[in-house]
CSV table of N, CA and C in Angstrom, one decimal:
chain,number,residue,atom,x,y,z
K,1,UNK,N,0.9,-1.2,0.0
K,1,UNK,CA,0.0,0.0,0.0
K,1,UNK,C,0.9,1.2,0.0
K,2,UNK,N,0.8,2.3,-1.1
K,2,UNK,CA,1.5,3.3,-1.0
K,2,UNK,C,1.2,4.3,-0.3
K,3,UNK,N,1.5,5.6,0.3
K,3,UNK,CA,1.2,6.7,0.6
K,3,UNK,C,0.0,7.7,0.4
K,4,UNK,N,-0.5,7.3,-1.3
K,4,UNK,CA,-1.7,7.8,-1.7
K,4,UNK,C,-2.5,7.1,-1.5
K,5,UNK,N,-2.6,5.3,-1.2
K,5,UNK,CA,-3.5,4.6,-0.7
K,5,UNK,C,-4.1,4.1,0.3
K,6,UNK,N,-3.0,4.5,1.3
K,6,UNK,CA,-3.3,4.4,2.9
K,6,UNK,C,-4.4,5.2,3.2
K,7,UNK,N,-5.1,5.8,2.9
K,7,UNK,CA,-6.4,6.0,3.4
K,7,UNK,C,-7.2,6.1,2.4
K,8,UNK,N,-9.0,5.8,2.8
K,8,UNK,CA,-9.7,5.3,1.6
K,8,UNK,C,-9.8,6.8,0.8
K,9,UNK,N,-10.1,6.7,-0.7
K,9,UNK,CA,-10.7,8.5,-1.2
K,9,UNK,C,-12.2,8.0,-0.6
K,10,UNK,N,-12.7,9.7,-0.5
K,10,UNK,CA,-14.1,10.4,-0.1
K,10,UNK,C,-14.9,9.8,-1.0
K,11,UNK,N,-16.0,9.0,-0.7
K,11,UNK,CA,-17.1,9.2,-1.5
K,11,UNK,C,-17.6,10.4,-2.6
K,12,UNK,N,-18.6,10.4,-3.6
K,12,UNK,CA,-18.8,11.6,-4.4
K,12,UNK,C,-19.1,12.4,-3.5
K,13,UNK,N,-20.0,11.7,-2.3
K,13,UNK,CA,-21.1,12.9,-2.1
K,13,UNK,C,-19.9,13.9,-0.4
K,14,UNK,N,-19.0,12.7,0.5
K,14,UNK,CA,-18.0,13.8,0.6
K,14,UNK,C,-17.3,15.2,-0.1
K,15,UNK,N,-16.7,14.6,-1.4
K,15,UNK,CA,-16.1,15.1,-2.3
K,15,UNK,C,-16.6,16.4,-2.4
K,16,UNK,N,-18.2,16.4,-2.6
K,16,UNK,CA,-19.2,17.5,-2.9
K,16,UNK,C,-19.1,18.0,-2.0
K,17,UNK,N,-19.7,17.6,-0.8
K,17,UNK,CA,-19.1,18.7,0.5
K,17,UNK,C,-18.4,19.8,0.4
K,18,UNK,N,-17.0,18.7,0.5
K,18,UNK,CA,-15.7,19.1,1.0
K,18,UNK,C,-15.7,20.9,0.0
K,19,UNK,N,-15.7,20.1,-1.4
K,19,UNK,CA,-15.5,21.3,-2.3
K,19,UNK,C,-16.6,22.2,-2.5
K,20,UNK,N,-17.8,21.9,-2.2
K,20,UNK,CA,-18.5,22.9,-2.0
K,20,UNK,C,-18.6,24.1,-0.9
K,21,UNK,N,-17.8,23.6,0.1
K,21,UNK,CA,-17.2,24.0,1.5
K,21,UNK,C,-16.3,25.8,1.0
K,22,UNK,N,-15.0,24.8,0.5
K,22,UNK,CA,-14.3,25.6,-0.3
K,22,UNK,C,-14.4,27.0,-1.1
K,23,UNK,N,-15.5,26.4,-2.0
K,23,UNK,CA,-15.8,27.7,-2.4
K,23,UNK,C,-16.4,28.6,-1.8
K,24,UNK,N,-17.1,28.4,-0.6
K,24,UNK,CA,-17.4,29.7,0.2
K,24,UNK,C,-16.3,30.2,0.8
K,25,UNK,N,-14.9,29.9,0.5
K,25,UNK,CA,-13.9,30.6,1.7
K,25,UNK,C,-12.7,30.9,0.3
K,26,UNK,N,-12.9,30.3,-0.5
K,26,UNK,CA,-11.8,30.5,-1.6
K,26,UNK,C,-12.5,31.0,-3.2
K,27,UNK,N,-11.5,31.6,-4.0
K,27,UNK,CA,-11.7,31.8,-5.2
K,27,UNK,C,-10.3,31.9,-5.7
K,28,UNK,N,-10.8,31.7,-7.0
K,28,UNK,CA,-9.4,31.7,-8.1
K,28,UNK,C,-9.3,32.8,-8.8
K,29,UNK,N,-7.7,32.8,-8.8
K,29,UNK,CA,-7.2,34.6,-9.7
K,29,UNK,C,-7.8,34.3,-11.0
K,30,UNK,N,-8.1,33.2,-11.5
K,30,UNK,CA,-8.9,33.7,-12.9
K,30,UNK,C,-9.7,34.1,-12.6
K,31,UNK,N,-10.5,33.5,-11.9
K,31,UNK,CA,-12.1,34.0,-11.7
K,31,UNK,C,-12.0,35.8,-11.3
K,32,UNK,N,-11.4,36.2,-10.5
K,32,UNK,CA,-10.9,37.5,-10.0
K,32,UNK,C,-10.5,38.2,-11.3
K,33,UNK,N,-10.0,37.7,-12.3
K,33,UNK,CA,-9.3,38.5,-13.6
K,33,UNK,C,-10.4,38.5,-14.0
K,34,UNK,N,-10.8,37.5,-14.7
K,34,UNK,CA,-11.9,37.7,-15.5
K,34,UNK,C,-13.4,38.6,-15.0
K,35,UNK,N,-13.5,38.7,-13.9
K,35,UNK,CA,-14.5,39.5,-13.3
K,35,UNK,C,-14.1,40.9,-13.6
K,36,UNK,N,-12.9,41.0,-13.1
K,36,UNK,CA,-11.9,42.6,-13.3
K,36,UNK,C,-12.3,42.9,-14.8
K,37,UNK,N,-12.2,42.2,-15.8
K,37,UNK,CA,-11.8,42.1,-17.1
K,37,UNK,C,-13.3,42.8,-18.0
K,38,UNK,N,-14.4,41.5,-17.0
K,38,UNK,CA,-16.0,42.1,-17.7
K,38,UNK,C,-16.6,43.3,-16.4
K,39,UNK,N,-15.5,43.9,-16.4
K,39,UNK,CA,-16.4,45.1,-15.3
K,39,UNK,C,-17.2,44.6,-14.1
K,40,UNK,N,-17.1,43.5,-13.4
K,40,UNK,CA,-18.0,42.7,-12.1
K,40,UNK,C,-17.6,42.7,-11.1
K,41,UNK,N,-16.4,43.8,-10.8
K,41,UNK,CA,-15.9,43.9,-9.6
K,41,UNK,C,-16.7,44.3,-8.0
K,42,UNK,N,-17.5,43.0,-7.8
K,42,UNK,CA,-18.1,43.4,-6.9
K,42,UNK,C,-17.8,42.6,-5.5
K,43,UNK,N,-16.3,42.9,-5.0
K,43,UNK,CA,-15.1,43.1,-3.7
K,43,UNK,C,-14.2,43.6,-4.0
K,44,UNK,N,-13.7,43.9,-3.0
K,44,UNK,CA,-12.9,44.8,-2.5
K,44,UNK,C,-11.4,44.1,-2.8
K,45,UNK,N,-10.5,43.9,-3.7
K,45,UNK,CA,-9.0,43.4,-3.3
K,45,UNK,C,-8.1,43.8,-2.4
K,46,UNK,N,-7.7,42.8,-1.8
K,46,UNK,CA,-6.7,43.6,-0.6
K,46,UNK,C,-5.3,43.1,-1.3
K,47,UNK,N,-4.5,44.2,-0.7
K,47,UNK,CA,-2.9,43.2,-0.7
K,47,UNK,C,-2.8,44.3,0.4
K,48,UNK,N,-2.2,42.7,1.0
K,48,UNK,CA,-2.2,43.1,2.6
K,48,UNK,C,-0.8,43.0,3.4
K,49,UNK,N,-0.3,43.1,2.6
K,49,UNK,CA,1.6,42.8,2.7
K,49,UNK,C,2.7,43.6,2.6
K,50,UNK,N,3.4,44.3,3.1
K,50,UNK,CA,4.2,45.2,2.3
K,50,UNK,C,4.3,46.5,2.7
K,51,UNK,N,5.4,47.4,2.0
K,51,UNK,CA,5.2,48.6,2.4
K,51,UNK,C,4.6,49.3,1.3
K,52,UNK,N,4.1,50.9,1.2
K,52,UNK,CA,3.5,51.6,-0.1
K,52,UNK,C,4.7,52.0,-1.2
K,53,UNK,N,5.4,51.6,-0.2
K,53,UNK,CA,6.8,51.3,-1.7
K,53,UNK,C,6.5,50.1,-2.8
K,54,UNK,N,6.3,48.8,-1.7
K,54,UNK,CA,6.6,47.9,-2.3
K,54,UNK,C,5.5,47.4,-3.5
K,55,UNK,N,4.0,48.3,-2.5
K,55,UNK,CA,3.0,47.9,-3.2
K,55,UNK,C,2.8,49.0,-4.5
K,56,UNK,N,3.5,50.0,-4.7
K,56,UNK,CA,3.2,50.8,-5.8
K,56,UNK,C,4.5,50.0,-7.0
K,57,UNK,N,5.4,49.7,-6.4
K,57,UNK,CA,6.2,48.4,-7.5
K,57,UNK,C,5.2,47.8,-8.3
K,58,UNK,N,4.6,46.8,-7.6
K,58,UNK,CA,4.2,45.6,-7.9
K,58,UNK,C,2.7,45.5,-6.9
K,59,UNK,N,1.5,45.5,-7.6
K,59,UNK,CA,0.5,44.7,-7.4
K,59,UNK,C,-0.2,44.7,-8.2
K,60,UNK,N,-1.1,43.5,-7.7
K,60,UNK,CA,-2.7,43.6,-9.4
K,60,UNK,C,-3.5,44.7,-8.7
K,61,UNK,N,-3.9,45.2,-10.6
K,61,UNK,CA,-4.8,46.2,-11.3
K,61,UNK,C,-6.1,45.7,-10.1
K,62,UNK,N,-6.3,46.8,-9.8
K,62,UNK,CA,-7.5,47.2,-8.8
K,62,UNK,C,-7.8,46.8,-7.2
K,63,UNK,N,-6.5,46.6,-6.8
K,63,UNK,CA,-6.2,46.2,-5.2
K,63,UNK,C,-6.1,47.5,-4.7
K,64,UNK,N,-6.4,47.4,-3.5
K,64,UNK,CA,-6.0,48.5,-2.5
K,64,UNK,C,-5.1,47.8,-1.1
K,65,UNK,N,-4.0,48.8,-0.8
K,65,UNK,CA,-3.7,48.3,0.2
K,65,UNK,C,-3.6,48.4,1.4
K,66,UNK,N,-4.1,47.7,2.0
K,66,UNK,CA,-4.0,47.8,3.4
K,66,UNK,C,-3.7,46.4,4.5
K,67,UNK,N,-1.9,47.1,4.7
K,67,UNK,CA,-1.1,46.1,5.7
K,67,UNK,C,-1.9,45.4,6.7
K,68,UNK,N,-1.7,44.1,7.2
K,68,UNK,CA,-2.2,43.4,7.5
K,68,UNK,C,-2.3,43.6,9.2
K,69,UNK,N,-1.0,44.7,9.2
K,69,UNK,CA,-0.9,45.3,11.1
K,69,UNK,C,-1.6,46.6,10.9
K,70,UNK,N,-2.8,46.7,10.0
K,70,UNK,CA,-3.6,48.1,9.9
K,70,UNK,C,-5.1,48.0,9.7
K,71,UNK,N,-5.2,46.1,9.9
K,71,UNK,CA,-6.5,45.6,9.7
K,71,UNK,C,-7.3,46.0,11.1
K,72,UNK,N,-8.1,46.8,11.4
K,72,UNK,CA,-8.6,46.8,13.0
K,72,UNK,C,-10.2,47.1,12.6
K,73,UNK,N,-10.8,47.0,13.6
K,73,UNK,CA,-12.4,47.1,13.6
K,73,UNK,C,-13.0,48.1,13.4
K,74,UNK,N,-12.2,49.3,13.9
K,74,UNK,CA,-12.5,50.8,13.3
K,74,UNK,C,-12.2,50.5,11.7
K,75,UNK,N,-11.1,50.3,10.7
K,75,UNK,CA,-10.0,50.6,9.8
K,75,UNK,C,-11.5,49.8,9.0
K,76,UNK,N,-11.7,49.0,9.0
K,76,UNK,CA,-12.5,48.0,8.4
K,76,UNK,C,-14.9,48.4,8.4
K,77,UNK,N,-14.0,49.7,9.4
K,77,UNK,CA,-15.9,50.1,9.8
K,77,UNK,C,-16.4,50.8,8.2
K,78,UNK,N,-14.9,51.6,7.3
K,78,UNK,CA,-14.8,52.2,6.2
K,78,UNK,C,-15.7,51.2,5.4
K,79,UNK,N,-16.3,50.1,5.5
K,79,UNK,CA,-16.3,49.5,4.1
K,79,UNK,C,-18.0,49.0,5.0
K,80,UNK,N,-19.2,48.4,4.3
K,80,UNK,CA,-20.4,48.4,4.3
K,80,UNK,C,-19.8,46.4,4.9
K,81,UNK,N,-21.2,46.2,6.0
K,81,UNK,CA,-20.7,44.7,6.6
K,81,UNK,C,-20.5,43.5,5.6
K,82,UNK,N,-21.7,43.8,4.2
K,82,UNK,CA,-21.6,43.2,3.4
K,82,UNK,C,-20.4,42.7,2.5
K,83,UNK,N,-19.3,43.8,2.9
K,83,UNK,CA,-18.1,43.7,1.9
K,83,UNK,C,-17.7,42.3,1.5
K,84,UNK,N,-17.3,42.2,0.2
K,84,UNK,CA,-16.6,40.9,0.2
K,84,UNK,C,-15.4,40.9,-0.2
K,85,UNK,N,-14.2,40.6,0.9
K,85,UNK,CA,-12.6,41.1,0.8
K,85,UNK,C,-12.4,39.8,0.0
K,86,UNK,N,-11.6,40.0,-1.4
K,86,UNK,CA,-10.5,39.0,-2.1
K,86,UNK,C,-9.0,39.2,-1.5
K,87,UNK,N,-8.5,38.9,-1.0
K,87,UNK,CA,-7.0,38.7,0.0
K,87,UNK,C,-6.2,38.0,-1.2
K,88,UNK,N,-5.0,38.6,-1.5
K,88,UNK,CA,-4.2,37.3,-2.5
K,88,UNK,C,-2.6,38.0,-1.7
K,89,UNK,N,-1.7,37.0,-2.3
K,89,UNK,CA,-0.7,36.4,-1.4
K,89,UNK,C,-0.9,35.4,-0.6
K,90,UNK,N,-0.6,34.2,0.0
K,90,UNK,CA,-1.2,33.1,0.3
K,90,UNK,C,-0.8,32.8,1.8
K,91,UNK,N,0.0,33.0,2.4
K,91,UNK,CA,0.2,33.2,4.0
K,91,UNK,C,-0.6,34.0,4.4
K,92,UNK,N,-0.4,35.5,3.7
K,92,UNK,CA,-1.1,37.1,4.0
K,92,UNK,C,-2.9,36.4,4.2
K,93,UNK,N,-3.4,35.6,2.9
K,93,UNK,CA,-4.4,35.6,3.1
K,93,UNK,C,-5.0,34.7,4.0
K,94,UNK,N,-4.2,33.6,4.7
K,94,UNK,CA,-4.9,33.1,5.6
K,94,UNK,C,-4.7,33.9,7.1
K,95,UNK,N,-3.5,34.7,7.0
K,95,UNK,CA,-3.4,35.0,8.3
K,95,UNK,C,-4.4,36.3,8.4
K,96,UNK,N,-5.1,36.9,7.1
K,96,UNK,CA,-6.3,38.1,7.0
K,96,UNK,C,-7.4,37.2,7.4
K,97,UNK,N,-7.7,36.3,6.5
K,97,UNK,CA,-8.6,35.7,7.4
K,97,UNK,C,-9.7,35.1,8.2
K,98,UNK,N,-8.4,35.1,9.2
K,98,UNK,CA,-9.0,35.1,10.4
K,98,UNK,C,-8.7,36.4,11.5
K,99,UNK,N,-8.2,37.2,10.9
K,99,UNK,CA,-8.3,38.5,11.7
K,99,UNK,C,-9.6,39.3,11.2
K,100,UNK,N,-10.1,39.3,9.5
K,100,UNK,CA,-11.1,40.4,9.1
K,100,UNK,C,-12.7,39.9,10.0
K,101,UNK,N,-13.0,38.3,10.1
K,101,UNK,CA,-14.4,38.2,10.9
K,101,UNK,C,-14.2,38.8,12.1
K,102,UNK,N,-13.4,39.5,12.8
K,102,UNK,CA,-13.1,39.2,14.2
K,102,UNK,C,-13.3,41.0,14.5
């Protein structure tokens, strides 16, 4: 028994779960471009990393930034409860969050 087989795979209807799960907490930069692309920009992008140096170098078309040690309850009152934050960078965004419900 190899390493991929030592434990059984999910049923379909796990599977469906699992990934159905997913997409309420994740999206993909295509999906994010292509939304960008047909005008459907309807969240907020963060890049949450960095200084305003680093971020006027280098980030994607239509992010705003705001450092992840600038995330606070006041900082965040700026935006309607509905917001829906896209986070990219991949540490940054799990360590956002679980700081933005909070």
């Amino acid at each position: 028994m190899s390493v991929v087989t030592q434990f059984p795979p999910a049923t379909s209807a796990e599977a469906i779960r699992w990934f159905s799960h997913k997409l309420h907490l994740e999206t993909d930069c295509a999906d994010v471009h292509s939304a960008q692309r047909a005008g459907e920009v309807d969240f907020v992008l963060l890049h949450v990393v960095g200084s305003e140096e680093a971020f006027a170098r280098r980030h994607l078309p239509g992010a705003q930034h705001l450092p992840h040690s600038q995330i606070t309850a006041e900082r965040m009152a700026a935006w309607p409860a509905e917001t829906l934050f896209v986070v990219y960078l991949r540490r940054a965004a799990l360590q956002t969050a679980l700081t933005l419900p909070r």
